[in-house]
Structures are given as structure tokens and as C-alpha cells.
GROMACS .gro file of C-alpha atoms in nm:
model
  312
    1MET     CA    1  12.404  12.536   8.623
    2SER     CA    2  12.758  12.672   8.643
    3LYS     CA    3  12.897  12.907   8.903
    4VAL     CA    4  13.257  13.023   8.856
    5LEU     CA    5  13.504  13.151   9.112
    6ILE     CA    6  13.805  13.337   8.967
    7ILE     CA    7  14.119  13.395   9.169
    8ALA     CA    8  14.241  13.750   9.114
    9GLU     CA    9  14.610  13.799   9.045
   10HIS     CA   10  14.750  14.127   9.171
   11HIS     CA   11  15.071  14.289   9.284
   12GLU     CA   12  15.128  14.603   9.487
   13GLY     CA   13  14.764  14.705   9.461
   14VAL     CA   14  14.734  14.659   9.085
   15LEU     CA   15  14.510  14.393   8.929
   16ASN     CA   16  14.684  14.185   8.663
   17SER     CA   17  14.512  14.186   8.323
   18ALA     CA   18  14.520  13.805   8.331
   19THR     CA   19  14.221  13.821   8.566
   20ALA     CA   20  14.006  13.985   8.297
   21LYS     CA   21  14.110  13.711   8.055
   22CYS     CA   22  13.990  13.450   8.304
   23VAL     CA   23  13.654  13.629   8.308
   24THR     CA   24  13.633  13.596   7.930
   25ALA     CA   25  13.701  13.223   7.959
   26ALA     CA   26  13.438  13.191   8.230
   27GLN     CA   27  13.183  13.368   8.010
   28ALA     CA   28  13.227  13.091   7.751
   29LEU     CA   29  13.054  12.860   8.000
   30SER     CA   30  12.743  13.084   8.003
   31PRO     CA   31  12.740  13.050   8.383
   32ASP     CA   32  12.480  13.171   8.628
   33ALA     CA   33  12.743  13.373   8.815
   34ILE     CA   34  13.107  13.478   8.788
   35ASP     CA   35  13.262  13.581   9.118
   36VAL     CA   36  13.615  13.717   9.158
   37VAL     CA   37  13.795  13.675   9.489
   38VAL     CA   38  14.076  13.905   9.600
   39LEU     CA   39  14.298  13.765   9.874
   40ALA     CA   40  14.527  14.028  10.026
   41ASP     CA   41  14.611  14.205  10.349
   42LEU     CA   42  14.441  14.520  10.215
   43PRO     CA   43  14.218  14.405   9.925
   44ASP     CA   44  13.989  14.705   9.877
   45GLU     CA   45  14.180  14.884   9.599
   46VAL     CA   46  14.227  14.568   9.393
   47ALA     CA   47  13.863  14.473   9.451
   48LYS     CA   48  13.754  14.810   9.317
   49GLN     CA   49  13.949  14.744   8.996
   50ALA     CA   50  13.802  14.393   8.965
   51SER     CA   51  13.448  14.526   9.009
   52THR     CA   52  13.477  14.724   8.684
   53ILE     CA   53  13.528  14.411   8.470
   54ALA     CA   54  13.216  14.350   8.263
   55GLY     CA   55  13.048  14.019   8.337
   56VAL     CA   56  13.157  13.991   8.699
   57THR     CA   57  12.866  13.919   8.934
   58ARG     CA   58  13.039  13.985   9.266
   59VAL     CA   59  13.384  14.063   9.399
   60LEU     CA   60  13.472  13.888   9.724
   61THR     CA   61  13.750  14.016   9.947
   62VAL     CA   62  13.944  13.811  10.201
   63ALA     CA   63  14.151  14.041  10.421
   64ASN     CA   64  14.421  13.856  10.611
   65ALA     CA   65  14.774  13.956  10.707
   66ALA     CA   66  14.885  13.612  10.584
   67ASN     CA   67  14.775  13.715  10.233
   68ALA     CA   68  15.017  14.006  10.208
   69GLN     CA   69  15.237  13.787   9.989
   70ALA     CA   70  15.104  13.544   9.727
   71ILE     CA   71  15.226  13.225   9.891
   72ALA     CA   72  15.039  12.925   9.752
   73GLN     CA   73  15.047  12.733  10.080
   74ASN     CA   74  14.861  13.019  10.250
   75LEU     CA   75  14.620  13.108   9.972
   76ALA     CA   76  14.518  12.756   9.865
   77PRO     CA   77  14.346  12.646  10.192
   78GLN     CA   78  14.136  12.963  10.187
   79ILE     CA   79  14.046  12.921   9.820
   80ALA     CA   80  13.952  12.557   9.877
   81LYS     CA   81  13.708  12.665  10.148
   82LEU     CA   82  13.563  12.937   9.927
   83ALA     CA   83  13.522  12.686   9.642
   84GLU     CA   84  13.231  12.520   9.821
   85GLY     CA   85  12.920  12.594   9.619
   86TYR     CA   86  13.110  12.668   9.297
   87THR     CA   87  13.125  12.435   8.997
   88HIS     CA   88  13.444  12.590   8.856
   89VAL     CA   89  13.752  12.758   9.002
   90PHE     CA   90  13.966  12.942   8.747
   91GLY     CA   91  14.308  13.102   8.777
   92PRO     CA   92  14.546  13.241   8.514
   93SER     CA   93  14.815  13.019   8.365
   94THR     CA   94  15.084  13.259   8.483
   95THR     CA   95  15.361  13.204   8.736
   96PHE     CA   96  15.109  13.293   9.007
   97GLY     CA   97  14.838  13.058   8.878
   98LYS     CA   98  15.075  12.770   8.812
   99ASP     CA   99  15.188  12.797   9.174
  100VAL     CA  100  14.851  12.833   9.347
  101MET     CA  101  14.599  12.634   9.142
  102PRO     CA  102  14.761  12.286   9.171
  103CYS     CA  103  14.753  12.328   9.549
  104VAL     CA  104  14.384  12.415   9.531
  105ALA     CA  105  14.314  12.112   9.313
  106ALA     CA  106  14.503  11.886   9.554
  107LEU     CA  107  14.306  12.013   9.854
  108LEU     CA  108  13.979  11.955   9.667
  109GLY     CA  109  14.093  11.609   9.559
  110VAL     CA  110  14.051  11.674   9.187
  111ALA     CA  111  14.279  11.673   8.882
  112GLN     CA  112  14.360  12.017   8.747
  113VAL     CA  113  14.284  12.109   8.386
  114SER     CA  114  14.584  12.312   8.269
  115ASP     CA  115  14.621  12.580   8.001
  116VAL     CA  116  14.259  12.594   7.888
  117MET     CA  117  14.251  12.757   7.545
  118GLU     CA  118  13.892  12.673   7.446
  119VAL     CA  119  13.572  12.580   7.627
  120GLU     CA  120  13.353  12.322   7.454
  121SER     CA  121  13.110  12.259   7.739
  122SER     CA  122  13.096  12.283   8.116
  123HIS     CA  123  13.344  11.996   8.165
  124VAL     CA  124  13.509  11.964   7.821
  125PHE     CA  125  13.806  12.181   7.728
  126LYS     CA  126  14.084  12.209   7.473
  127ARG     CA  127  14.446  12.258   7.572
  128PRO     CA  128  14.783  12.248   7.392
  129ILE     CA  129  15.041  11.968   7.424
  130TYR     CA  130  15.378  11.896   7.261
  131ALA     CA  131  15.487  12.260   7.276
  132GLY     CA  132  15.161  12.369   7.115
  133ASN     CA  133  15.204  12.143   6.812
  134ALA     CA  134  14.892  11.947   6.902
  135ILE     CA  135  14.565  12.034   7.070
  136ILE     CA  136  14.383  11.778   7.282
  137THR     CA  137  14.031  11.768   7.419
  138VAL     CA  138  14.005  11.679   7.788
  139GLU     CA  139  13.693  11.601   7.989
  140ALA     CA  140  13.675  11.655   8.363
  141PRO     CA  141  13.452  11.427   8.573
  142ALA     CA  142  13.102  11.576   8.582
  143ALA     CA  143  13.073  11.522   8.957
  144ASP     CA  144  13.394  11.713   9.039
  145THR     CA  145  13.463  12.081   9.085
  146VAL     CA  146  13.662  12.194   8.782
  147VAL     CA  147  13.991  12.355   8.884
  148ALA     CA  148  14.161  12.503   8.578
  149THR     CA  149  14.431  12.743   8.470
  150ILE     CA  150  14.344  12.965   8.175
  151ARG     CA  151  14.597  13.009   7.895
  152THR     CA  152  14.604  13.387   7.888
  153ALA     CA  153  14.752  13.401   7.538
  154SER     CA  154  14.435  13.239   7.400
  155TRP     CA  155  14.179  13.477   7.552
  156SER     CA  156  14.116  13.849   7.521
  157GLU     CA  157  14.052  14.070   7.819
  158ALA     CA  158  13.690  14.114   7.921
  159ALA     CA  159  13.558  14.464   7.864
  160GLN     CA  160  13.546  14.734   8.128
  161GLY     CA  161  13.234  14.916   8.240
  162GLY     CA  162  13.109  14.673   8.501
  163ASP     CA  163  12.988  14.773   8.847
  164ALA     CA  164  12.987  14.455   9.052
  165PRO     CA  165  12.920  14.477   9.426
  166VAL     CA  166  13.213  14.414   9.659
  167GLU     CA  167  13.156  14.188   9.959
  168ALA     CA  168  13.396  14.116  10.243
  169VAL     CA  169  13.398  13.751  10.348
  170SER     CA  170  13.575  13.563  10.623
  171VAL     CA  171  13.728  13.221  10.571
  172GLU     CA  172  13.794  12.972  10.847
  173ALA     CA  173  14.092  12.781  10.712
  174SER     CA  174  14.390  12.628  10.886
  175LEU     CA  175  14.703  12.787  10.744
  176PRO     CA  176  15.041  12.611  10.759
  177GLU     CA  177  15.303  12.737  11.000
  178HIS     CA  178  15.599  12.577  10.826
  179THR     CA  179  15.581  12.814  10.527
  180ARG     CA  180  15.656  13.182  10.566
  181PHE     CA  181  15.763  13.475  10.350
  182ILE     CA  182  16.129  13.571  10.385
  183GLY     CA  183  16.189  13.807  10.094
  184LEU     CA  184  16.141  13.872   9.727
  185ALA     CA  185  16.432  13.900   9.486
  186GLY     CA  186  16.345  14.021   9.140
  187ALA     CA  187  16.467  14.249   8.868
  188SER     CA  188  16.310  14.593   8.866
  189SER     CA  189  16.232  14.771   8.542
  190ASP     CA  190  16.053  15.083   8.426
  191ARG     CA  191  15.947  14.899   8.111
  192PRO     CA  192  15.605  14.730   8.075
  193ASP     CA  193  15.555  14.382   8.222
  194LEU     CA  194  15.657  14.121   7.966
  195GLN     CA  195  15.358  13.893   8.017
  196SER     CA  196  15.091  14.162   7.984
  197ALA     CA  197  15.258  14.414   7.749
  198LYS     CA  198  15.084  14.511   7.424
  199ARG     CA  199  15.420  14.547   7.250
  200VAL     CA  200  15.727  14.330   7.299
  201VAL     CA  201  16.075  14.347   7.146
  202SER     CA  202  16.295  14.038   7.188
  203GLY     CA  203  16.659  13.974   7.109
  204GLY     CA  204  16.827  13.647   7.021
  205ARG     CA  205  17.169  13.494   6.974
  206GLY     CA  206  17.216  13.709   6.665
  207VAL     CA  207  17.254  14.018   6.884
  208GLY     CA  208  17.601  13.887   6.959
  209SER     CA  209  17.675  13.985   7.318
  210LYS     CA  210  17.542  14.125   7.643
  211GLU     CA  211  17.689  14.464   7.553
  212ASN     CA  212  17.521  14.462   7.212
  213PHE     CA  213  17.183  14.387   7.375
  214LYS     CA  214  17.153  14.756   7.459
  215ILE     CA  215  17.041  14.813   7.100
  216VAL     CA  216  16.735  14.595   7.174
  217TYR     CA  217  16.660  14.793   7.492
  218GLU     CA  218  16.690  15.124   7.307
  219PHE     CA  219  16.459  15.013   7.029
  220ALA     CA  220  16.203  14.881   7.282
  221ASP     CA  221  16.210  15.212   7.468
  222LYS     CA  222  16.140  15.390   7.141
  223LEU     CA  223  15.828  15.173   7.099
  224GLY     CA  224  15.729  15.181   7.465
  225ALA     CA  225  15.761  14.803   7.462
  226ALA     CA  226  15.858  14.530   7.706
  227VAL     CA  227  16.183  14.344   7.638
  228GLY     CA  228  16.214  13.968   7.595
  229ALA     CA  229  16.476  13.723   7.477
  230SER     CA  230  16.514  13.384   7.319
  231ARG     CA  231  16.645  13.090   7.521
  232ALA     CA  232  16.970  13.104   7.323
  233ALA     CA  233  17.025  13.466   7.433
  234VAL     CA  234  16.952  13.380   7.795
  235ASP     CA  235  17.178  13.074   7.790
  236ALA     CA  236  17.455  13.286   7.640
  237GLY     CA  237  17.427  13.528   7.931
  238TYR     CA  238  17.303  13.824   7.729
  239CYS     CA  239  17.012  13.883   7.969
  240PRO     CA  240  16.843  13.732   8.279
  241ASN     CA  241  16.615  13.428   8.252
  242GLU     CA  242  16.301  13.618   8.358
  243MET     CA  243  16.312  13.774   8.011
  244GLN     CA  244  16.293  13.440   7.831
  245VAL     CA  245  16.003  13.396   7.589
  246GLY     CA  246  15.898  13.049   7.479
  247GLN     CA  247  15.787  12.710   7.599
  248THR     CA  248  16.031  12.710   7.890
  249GLY     CA  249  15.987  13.083   7.948
  250LYS     CA  250  15.685  13.310   7.918
  251ILE     CA  251  15.402  13.249   7.673
  252ILE     CA  252  15.278  13.588   7.555
  253SER     CA  253  15.023  13.737   7.317
  254PRO     CA  254  15.111  14.102   7.251
  255GLU     CA  255  14.955  14.304   6.971
  256LEU     CA  256  15.305  14.355   6.826
  257TYR     CA  257  15.605  14.125   6.862
  258VAL     CA  258  15.943  14.219   6.716
  259ALA     CA  259  16.201  13.939   6.699
  260ILE     CA  260  16.556  14.068   6.653
  261GLY     CA  261  16.829  13.821   6.566
  262ILE     CA  262  16.608  13.527   6.659
  263SER     CA  263  16.619  13.223   6.429
  264GLY     CA  264  16.284  13.081   6.544
  265ALA     CA  265  16.335  12.754   6.731
  266ILE     CA  266  16.010  12.566   6.793
  267GLN     CA  267  16.020  12.630   7.168
  268HIS     CA  268  16.038  13.005   7.102
  269LEU     CA  269  15.759  13.000   6.843
  270THR     CA  270  15.537  12.827   7.100
  271GLY     CA  271  15.559  13.135   7.318
  272ILE     CA  272  15.464  13.389   7.050
  273LYS     CA  273  15.219  13.208   6.819
  274ASP     CA  274  14.922  13.408   6.954
  275ALA     CA  275  15.082  13.748   6.894
  276GLY     CA  276  14.882  13.986   6.675
  277THR     CA  277  15.159  14.098   6.438
  278ILE     CA  278  15.504  13.938   6.429
  279VAL     CA  279  15.797  14.129   6.282
  280ALA     CA  280  16.126  13.945   6.228
  281ILE     CA  281  16.469  14.098   6.164
  282ASN     CA  282  16.740  13.848   6.074
  283LYS     CA  283  17.029  13.835   5.830
  284ASP     CA  284  16.944  13.472   5.742
  285GLY     CA  285  16.658  13.480   5.495
  286ASP     CA  286  16.597  13.107   5.551
  287ALA     CA  287  16.551  13.136   5.928
  288PRO     CA  288  16.234  12.958   6.054
  289ILE     CA  289  16.110  13.279   6.217
  290PHE     CA  290  16.017  13.410   5.871
  291GLU     CA  291  15.765  13.127   5.829
  292VAL     CA  292  15.548  13.274   6.104
  293ALA     CA  293  15.634  13.643   6.066
  294ASP     CA  294  15.380  13.884   5.920
  295ILE     CA  295  15.661  14.123   5.827
  296GLY     CA  296  16.018  14.011   5.764
  297LEU     CA  297  16.331  14.221   5.721
  298VAL     CA  298  16.638  14.037   5.595
  299GLY     CA  299  16.956  14.221   5.682
  300ASP     CA  300  17.205  14.325   5.947
  301LEU     CA  301  17.016  14.421   6.261
  302PHE     CA  302  17.288  14.672   6.353
  303THR     CA  303  17.206  14.858   6.032
  304ILE     CA  304  16.829  14.810   6.030
  305LEU     CA  305  16.751  14.906   6.391
  306PRO     CA  306  16.914  15.251   6.380
  307GLU     CA  307  16.725  15.319   6.056
  308LEU     CA  308  16.397  15.212   6.216
  309GLU     CA  309  16.468  15.423   6.524
  310ALA     CA  310  16.533  15.726   6.305
  311ALA     CA  311  16.206  15.666   6.119
  312LEU     CA  312  16.015  15.633   6.446
   0.00000   0.00000   0.00000
């Protein structure tokens, strides 16, 4: 009998779509219950959004001023207390989940199962290794609570239409005093979030310079897409590292991925292999990116992109 607790990821009152993907993964267990917990200073709005996810049994809210910012050292002790009575605790394999879930696993005294891409049974899972070039099967001890991060690129979002009840709960947990929130520094953008966007346009070293990268931004805006970059483009200073897509950046699964001037190094391909349709534009017809692309355009990107923009 499985009972799953899912940690909701949210920011500024908006529930991240990764939470719905965790619900889909939880459903693969055929559990008796799937509960979602929202930890925030004011959790009601996020809880309302979580309650509409199909398959959710209950939404729990933990209102605490200490939860205003997603600091793992504050959230983990509360989650560990809530985990009592649950067989599984799931979180998304995003920056948020990779920060919080290992702390939860440590407090529960169990080994975390990372990047779950397939559920074989209640304690047996498949996950990628070697930059996604191999898939291994791992088995968690049957007597332990399973703490796992869910590889969001491998799961679809659970449907909407649910109407789960929302319950406020209190958690008696000792929170650390040595960790506190000072400030958040991050790039602001009107474009969609890279990790959850349905369409993504990325530029690589072939774009040539930071100044030339504006052609990628303009094309993305035409598509209403998020903007990413290869590691080579980031290392060359064309764009900030939060835009990096790949093994050492963000692993994404948009419906459409357009790679502009990207040769297709293995670490980059690892980050896009679950995309629905991959379009590659590169002047080198032998570039590795064309081996995975559904549509390939061989030519000068500075000629092709304006033509595509005009057609759009």
C-alpha cells in the first residue's frame, strides 16, 4: 500500500508545472493516496492551483513566515516531519528539488533516488547515468521511505479538472537559526521560463558574438518561445549561464526545440533528447545535431532566420 507526498514547487504565488509531472510519476505507483504539500508564508493561492490537478487526493498547506523563501534548510525539517505515514516523498528534479530533497533524505536517514524516469514497482526505478547514455535500474530498500526526485523531462503533466480538498496542517519542527534569507539575485525576463516552456530557441557558438545573439532573441519572440544556449555560447560570454541547456545546465522537454548554430555536443544533446520536435539550423551539414534533429536546415543562420521570421 503506497501513499505519496509530493512537495509543490512554486514561486510568487504560481505553481510550477513540474509539480503536475510529479503527480504523473506518482500515479505510476497506483498508490492509495497522492497528497501535495504547499509550504509558504501564504499558501492558499498555490494550494488552490494544486487542488485542480487530477489524481491529487489532498492538498496540505503549511503556513509559516520561515517558508516565504524556498530555503532547503528551513523546508526540509518540516517535510521530514510530514513524511511520517507516507511510503514515498517526491519532488521535481529541478533546481528547487535538487536543493531540498537531499536534505529531506538525510533527515530521514535514507538514500535518495535521483532523476526517476520510469517506475517499475513501488521500490524499483529507472534513472539515467553517463549523461543519459545509459539507463540503470535501482532498487530502494523495501523498509525505507522512498525519497526521490522526478526527472521532469521524462513525464507529462497530469491533467487538470481535479477538485482535491485543501487542509491546513501545523508542523512542529525545529528550524535552524544559522541559515537565513538575505536576497535573491536573478535575471528577469518577459519570456517564458526555460525549464517549463513549450517552445525553446537556443543559440550556440555559431551565432558568433554576444551582439549577434539578438537575432536568436528576436526569433524566439516571434515564436513566443523561451531562449536557451549551448555551453559553448555561455563560455564564450554570449549569454548568462542560467540560459545553458544540457547536462551541466537545464534538462528540458519542450514541444518544439530550435537549435541555432549549435553543433550538438553530447552534453547538450542530453538536455534536449526528450523534446517533441527538434529543428536544427547549422551551416555544417555534418554537425552531430542533425543526427537527432527531426528537421534540419543547412545554411547560414543569418540568412535563414530572417527568411523564417518573414514567413512567420
